Tab-separated table of N, CA and C in Angstrom:
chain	number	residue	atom	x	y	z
F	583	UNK	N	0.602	0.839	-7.775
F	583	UNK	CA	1.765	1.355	-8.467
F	583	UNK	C	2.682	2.104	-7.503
F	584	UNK	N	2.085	3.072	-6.390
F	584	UNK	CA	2.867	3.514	-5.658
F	584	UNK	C	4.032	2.526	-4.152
F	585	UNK	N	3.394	1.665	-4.423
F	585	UNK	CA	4.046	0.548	-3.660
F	585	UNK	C	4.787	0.443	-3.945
F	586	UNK	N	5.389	-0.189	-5.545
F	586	UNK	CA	6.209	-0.612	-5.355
F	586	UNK	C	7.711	0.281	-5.783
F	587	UNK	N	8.620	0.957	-4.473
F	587	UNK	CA	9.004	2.268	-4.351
F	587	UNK	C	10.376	1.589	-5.301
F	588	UNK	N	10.786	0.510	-5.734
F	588	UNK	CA	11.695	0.710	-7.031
F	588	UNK	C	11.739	0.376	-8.357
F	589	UNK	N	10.546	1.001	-8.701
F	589	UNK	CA	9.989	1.383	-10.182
F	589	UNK	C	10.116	2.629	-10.589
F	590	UNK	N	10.643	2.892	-11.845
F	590	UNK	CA	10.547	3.796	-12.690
F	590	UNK	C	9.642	4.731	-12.589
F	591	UNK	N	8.319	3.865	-12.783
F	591	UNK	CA	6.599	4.677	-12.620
F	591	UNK	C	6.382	5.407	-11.604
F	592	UNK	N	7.306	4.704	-10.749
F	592	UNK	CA	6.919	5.629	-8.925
F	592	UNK	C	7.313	6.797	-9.485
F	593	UNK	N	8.512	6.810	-9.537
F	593	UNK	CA	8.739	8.683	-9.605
F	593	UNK	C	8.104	9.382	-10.584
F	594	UNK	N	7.741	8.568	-11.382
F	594	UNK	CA	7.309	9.500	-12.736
F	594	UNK	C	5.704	9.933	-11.914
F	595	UNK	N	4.825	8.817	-11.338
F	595	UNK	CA	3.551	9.177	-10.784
F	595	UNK	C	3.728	9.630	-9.606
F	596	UNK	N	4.757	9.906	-8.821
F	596	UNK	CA	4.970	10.923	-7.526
F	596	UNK	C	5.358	12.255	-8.124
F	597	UNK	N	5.938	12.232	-9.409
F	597	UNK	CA	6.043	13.560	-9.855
F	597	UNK	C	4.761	14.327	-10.058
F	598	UNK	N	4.194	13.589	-10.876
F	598	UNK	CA	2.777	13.892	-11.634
F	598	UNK	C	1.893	13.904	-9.916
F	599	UNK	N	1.713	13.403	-9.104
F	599	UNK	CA	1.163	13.814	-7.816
F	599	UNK	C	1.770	15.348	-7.264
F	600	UNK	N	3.129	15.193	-7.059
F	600	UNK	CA	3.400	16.503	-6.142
F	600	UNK	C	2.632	17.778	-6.985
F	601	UNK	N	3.099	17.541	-8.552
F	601	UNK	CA	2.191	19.129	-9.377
F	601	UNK	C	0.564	19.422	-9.079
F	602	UNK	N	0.348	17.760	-9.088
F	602	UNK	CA	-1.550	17.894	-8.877
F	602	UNK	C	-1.819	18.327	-7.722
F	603	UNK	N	-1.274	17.993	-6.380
F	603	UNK	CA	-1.263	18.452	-5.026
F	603	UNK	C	-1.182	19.739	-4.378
F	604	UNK	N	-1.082	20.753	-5.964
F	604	UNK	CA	-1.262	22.481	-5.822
F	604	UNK	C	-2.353	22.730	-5.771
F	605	UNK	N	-3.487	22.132	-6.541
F	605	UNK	CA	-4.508	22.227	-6.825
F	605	UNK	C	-5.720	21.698	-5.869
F	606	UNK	N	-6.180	23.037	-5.644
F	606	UNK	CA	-7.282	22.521	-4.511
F	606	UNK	C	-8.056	20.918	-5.235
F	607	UNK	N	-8.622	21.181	-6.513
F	607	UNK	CA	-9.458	20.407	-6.519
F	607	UNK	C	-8.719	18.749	-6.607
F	608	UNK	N	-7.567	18.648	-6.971
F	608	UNK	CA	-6.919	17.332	-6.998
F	608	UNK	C	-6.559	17.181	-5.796
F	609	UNK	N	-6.507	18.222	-4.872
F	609	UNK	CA	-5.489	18.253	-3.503
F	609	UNK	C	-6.667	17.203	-2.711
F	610	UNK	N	-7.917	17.568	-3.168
F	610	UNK	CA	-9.050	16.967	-2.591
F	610	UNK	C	-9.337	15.451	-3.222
F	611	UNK	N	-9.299	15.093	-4.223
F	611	UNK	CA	-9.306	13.529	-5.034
F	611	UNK	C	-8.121	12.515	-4.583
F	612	UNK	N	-6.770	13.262	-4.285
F	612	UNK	CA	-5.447	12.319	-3.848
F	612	UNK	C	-6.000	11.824	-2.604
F	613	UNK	N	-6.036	12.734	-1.711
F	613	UNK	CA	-6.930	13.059	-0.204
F	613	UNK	C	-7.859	11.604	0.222
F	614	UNK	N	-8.943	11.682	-0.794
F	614	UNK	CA	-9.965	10.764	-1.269
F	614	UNK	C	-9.471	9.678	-1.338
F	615	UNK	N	-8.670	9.094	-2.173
F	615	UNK	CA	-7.851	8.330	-2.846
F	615	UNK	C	-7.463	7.359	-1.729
F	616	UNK	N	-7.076	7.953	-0.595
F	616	UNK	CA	-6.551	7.431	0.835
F	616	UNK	C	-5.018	7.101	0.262
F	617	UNK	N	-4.250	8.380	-0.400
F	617	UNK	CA	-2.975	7.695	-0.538
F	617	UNK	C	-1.812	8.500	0.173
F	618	UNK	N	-2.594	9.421	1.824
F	618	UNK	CA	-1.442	9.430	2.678
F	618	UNK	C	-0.863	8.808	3.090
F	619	UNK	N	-1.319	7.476	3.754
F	619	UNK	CA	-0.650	5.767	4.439
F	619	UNK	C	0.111	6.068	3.363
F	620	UNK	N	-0.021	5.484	2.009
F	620	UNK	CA	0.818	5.203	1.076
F	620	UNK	C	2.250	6.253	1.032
F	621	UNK	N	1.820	7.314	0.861
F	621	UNK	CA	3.283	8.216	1.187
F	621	UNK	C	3.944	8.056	2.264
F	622	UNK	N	3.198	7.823	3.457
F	622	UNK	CA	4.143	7.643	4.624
F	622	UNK	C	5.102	6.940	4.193
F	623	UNK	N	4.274	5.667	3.855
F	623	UNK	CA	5.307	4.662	3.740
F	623	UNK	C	6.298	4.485	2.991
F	624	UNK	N	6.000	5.594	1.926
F	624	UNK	CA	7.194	5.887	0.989
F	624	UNK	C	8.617	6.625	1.636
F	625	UNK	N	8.072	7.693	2.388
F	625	UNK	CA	9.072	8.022	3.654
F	625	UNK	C	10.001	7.178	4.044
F	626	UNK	N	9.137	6.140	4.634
F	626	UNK	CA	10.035	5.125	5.167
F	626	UNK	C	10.915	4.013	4.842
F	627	UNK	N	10.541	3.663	3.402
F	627	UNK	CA	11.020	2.796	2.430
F	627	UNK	C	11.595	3.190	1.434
F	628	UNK	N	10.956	4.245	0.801
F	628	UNK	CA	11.094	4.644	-0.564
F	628	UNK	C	12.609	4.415	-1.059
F	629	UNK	N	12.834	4.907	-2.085
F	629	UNK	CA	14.400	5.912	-2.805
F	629	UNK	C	14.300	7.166	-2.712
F	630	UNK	N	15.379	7.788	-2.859
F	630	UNK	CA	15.667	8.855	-1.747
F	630	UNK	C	14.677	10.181	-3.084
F	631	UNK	N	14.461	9.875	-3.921
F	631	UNK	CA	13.946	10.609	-5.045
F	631	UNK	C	11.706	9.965	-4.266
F	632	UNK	N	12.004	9.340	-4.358
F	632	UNK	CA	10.463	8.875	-3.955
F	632	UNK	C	9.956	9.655	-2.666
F	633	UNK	N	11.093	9.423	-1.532
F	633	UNK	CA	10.998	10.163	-0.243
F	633	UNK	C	10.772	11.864	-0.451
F	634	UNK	N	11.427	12.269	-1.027
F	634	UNK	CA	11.514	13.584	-1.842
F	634	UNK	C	9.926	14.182	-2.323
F	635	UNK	N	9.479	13.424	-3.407
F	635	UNK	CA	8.573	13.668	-3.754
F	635	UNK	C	7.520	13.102	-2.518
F	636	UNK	N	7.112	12.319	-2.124
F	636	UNK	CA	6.127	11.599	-0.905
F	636	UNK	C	6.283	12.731	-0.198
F	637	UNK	N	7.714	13.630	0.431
F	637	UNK	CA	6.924	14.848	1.361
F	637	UNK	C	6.683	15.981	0.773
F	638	UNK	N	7.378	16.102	-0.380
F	638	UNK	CA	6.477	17.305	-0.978
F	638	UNK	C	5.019	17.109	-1.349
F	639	UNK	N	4.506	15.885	-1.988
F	639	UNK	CA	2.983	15.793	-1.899
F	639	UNK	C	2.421	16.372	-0.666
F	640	UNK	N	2.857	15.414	0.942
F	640	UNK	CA	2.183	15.469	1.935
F	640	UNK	C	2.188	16.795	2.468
F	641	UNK	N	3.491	18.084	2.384
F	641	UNK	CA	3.490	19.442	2.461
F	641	UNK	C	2.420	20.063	2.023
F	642	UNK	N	2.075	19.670	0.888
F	642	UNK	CA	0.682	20.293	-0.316
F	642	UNK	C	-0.488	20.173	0.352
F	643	UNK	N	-0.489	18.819	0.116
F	643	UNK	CA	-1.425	18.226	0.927
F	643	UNK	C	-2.739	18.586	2.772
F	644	UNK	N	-0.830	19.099	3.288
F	644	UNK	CA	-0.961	19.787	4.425
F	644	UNK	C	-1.332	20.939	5.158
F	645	UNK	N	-0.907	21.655	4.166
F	645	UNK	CA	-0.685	22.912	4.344
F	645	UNK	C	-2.210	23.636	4.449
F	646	UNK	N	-2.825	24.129	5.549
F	646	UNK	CA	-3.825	25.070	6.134
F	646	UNK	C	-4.886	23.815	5.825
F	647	UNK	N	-4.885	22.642	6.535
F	647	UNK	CA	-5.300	21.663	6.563
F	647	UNK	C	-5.075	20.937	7.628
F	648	UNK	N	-5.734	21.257	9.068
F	648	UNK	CA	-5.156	20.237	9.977
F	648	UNK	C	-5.834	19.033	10.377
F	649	UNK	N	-6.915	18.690	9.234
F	649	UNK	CA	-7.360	17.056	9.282
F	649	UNK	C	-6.053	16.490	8.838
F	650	UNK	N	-5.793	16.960	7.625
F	650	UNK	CA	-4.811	15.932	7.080
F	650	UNK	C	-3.126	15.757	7.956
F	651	UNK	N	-3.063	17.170	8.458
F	651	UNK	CA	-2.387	17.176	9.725
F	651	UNK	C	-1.880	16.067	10.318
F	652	UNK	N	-3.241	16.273	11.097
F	652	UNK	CA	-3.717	15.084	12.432
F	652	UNK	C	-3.494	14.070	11.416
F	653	UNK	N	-3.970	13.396	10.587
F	653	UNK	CA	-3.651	12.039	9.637
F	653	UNK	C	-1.818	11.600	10.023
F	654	UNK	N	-1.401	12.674	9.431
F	654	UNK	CA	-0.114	12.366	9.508
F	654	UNK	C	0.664	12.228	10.783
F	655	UNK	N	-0.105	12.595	11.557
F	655	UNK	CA	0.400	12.532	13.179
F	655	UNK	C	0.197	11.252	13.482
F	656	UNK	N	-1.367	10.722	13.528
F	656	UNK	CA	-2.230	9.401	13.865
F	656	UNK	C	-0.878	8.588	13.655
F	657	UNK	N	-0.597	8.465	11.959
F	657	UNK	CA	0.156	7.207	11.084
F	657	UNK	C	1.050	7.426	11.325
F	658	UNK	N	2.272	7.711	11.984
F	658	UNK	CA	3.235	7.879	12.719
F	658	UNK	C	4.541	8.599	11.766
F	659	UNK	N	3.953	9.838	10.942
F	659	UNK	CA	5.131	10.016	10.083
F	659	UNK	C	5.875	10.996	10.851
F	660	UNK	N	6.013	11.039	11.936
F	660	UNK	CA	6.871	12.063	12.726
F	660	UNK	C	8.828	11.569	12.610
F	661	UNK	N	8.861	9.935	12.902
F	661	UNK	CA	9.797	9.667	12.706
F	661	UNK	C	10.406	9.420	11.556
F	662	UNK	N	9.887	8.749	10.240
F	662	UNK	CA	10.592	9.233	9.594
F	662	UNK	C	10.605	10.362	8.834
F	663	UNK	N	10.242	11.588	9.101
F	663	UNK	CA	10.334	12.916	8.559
F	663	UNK	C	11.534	12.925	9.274
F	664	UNK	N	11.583	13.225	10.593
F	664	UNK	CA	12.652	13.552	11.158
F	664	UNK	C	13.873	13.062	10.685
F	665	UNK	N	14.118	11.812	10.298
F	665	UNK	CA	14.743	10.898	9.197
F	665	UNK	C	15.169	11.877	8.005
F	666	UNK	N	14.316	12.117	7.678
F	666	UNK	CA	14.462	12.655	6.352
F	666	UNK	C	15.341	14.027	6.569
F	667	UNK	N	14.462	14.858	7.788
F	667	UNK	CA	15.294	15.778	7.794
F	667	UNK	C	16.589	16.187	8.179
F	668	UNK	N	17.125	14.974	8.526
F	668	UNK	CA	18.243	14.939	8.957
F	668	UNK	C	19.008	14.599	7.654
F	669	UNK	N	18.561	13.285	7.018
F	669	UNK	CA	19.499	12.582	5.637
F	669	UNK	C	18.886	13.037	4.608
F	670	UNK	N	18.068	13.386	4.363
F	670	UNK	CA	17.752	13.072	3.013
F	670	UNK	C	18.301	14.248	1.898
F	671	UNK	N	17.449	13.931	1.005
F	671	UNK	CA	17.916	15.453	-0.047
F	671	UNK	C	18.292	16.883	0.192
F	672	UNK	N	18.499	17.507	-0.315
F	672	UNK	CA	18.237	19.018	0.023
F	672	UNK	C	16.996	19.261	0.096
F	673	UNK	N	16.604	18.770	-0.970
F	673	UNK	CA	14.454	19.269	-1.167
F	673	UNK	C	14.214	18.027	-0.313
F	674	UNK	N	14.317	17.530	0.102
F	674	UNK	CA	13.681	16.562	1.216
F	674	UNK	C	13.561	17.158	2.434
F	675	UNK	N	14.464	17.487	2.983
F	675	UNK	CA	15.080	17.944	3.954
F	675	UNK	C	14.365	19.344	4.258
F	676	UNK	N	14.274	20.207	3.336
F	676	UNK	CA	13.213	21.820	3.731
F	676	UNK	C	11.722	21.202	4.253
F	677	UNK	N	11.168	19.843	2.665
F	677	UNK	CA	9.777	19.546	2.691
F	677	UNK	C	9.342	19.195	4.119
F	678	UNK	N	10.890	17.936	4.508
F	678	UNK	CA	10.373	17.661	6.131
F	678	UNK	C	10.381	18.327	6.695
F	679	UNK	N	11.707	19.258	6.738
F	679	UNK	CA	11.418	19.608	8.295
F	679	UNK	C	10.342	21.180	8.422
F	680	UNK	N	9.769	21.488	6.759
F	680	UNK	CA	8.424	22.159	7.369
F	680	UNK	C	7.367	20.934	7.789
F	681	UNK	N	7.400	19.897	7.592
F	681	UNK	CA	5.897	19.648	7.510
F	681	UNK	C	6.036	18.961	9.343
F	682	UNK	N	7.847	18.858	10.116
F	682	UNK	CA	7.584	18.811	11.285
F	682	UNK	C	7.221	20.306	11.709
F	683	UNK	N	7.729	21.298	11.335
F	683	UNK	CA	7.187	22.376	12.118
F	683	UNK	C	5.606	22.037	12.353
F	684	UNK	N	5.004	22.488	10.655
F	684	UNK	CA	3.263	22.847	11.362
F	684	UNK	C	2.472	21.591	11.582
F	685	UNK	N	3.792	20.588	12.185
F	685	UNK	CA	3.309	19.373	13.073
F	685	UNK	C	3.092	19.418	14.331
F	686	UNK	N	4.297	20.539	14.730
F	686	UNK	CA	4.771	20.912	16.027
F	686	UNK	C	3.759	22.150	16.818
F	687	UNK	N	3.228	22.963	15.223
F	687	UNK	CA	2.186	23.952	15.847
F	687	UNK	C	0.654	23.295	15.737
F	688	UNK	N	0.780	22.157	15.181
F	688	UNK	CA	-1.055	21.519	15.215
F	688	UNK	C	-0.996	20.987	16.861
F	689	UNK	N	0.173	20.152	17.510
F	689	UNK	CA	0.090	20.057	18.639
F	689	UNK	C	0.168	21.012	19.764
F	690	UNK	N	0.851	22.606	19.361
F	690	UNK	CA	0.381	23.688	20.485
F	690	UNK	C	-1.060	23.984	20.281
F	691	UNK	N	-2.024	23.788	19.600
F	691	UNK	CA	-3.134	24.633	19.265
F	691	UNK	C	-4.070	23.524	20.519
């Protein structure tokens, strides 16, 4: 369902992800799920509402977490965050360009 980034359902189930992605214990089942690839790629493809939500999940996701970090480093979402943080939304645009910062401090450590 998250594939295919111009459906209706996407945003409605990227919505319903970014809220669950507060929550330790869902933060841990999405995680599971293996549906970071999948957000990347929403980054990179998505609608600009999909992109939106895809980095606010991966922010959640991220945050005092540097396996999932490193994940996002591995799968190459450096470029299009940077993407994002340049074009995208307003809320796109904060989500990326924190999640390049404590991208930028997983690689000083």
């Amino acid at each position: 369902m998250l594939t295919d980034s111009g459906n209706s359902m996407v945003d409605e189930a990227l919505t319903i992800l970014s809220v669950l992605a507060n929550h330790q214990e869902a933060k841990a089942a999405i995680v599971k799920a293996s549906t970071i690839p999948v957000l990347i790629d929403l980054l990179r493809t998505g609608q600009p509402r999909n992109k939106e939500n895809a980095a606010s999940i991966l922010l959640s996701l991220c945050k005092r977490d540097g396996e999932n970090l490193a994940c996002l480093s591995r799968l190459g979402a450096v470029i299009p965050l940077s993407e994002i943080a340049k074009s995208g939304t307003e809320r796109a645009k904060r989500k990326a360009t924190s999640l390049l910062e404590h991208l930028r401090k997983l690689q000083h450590v």
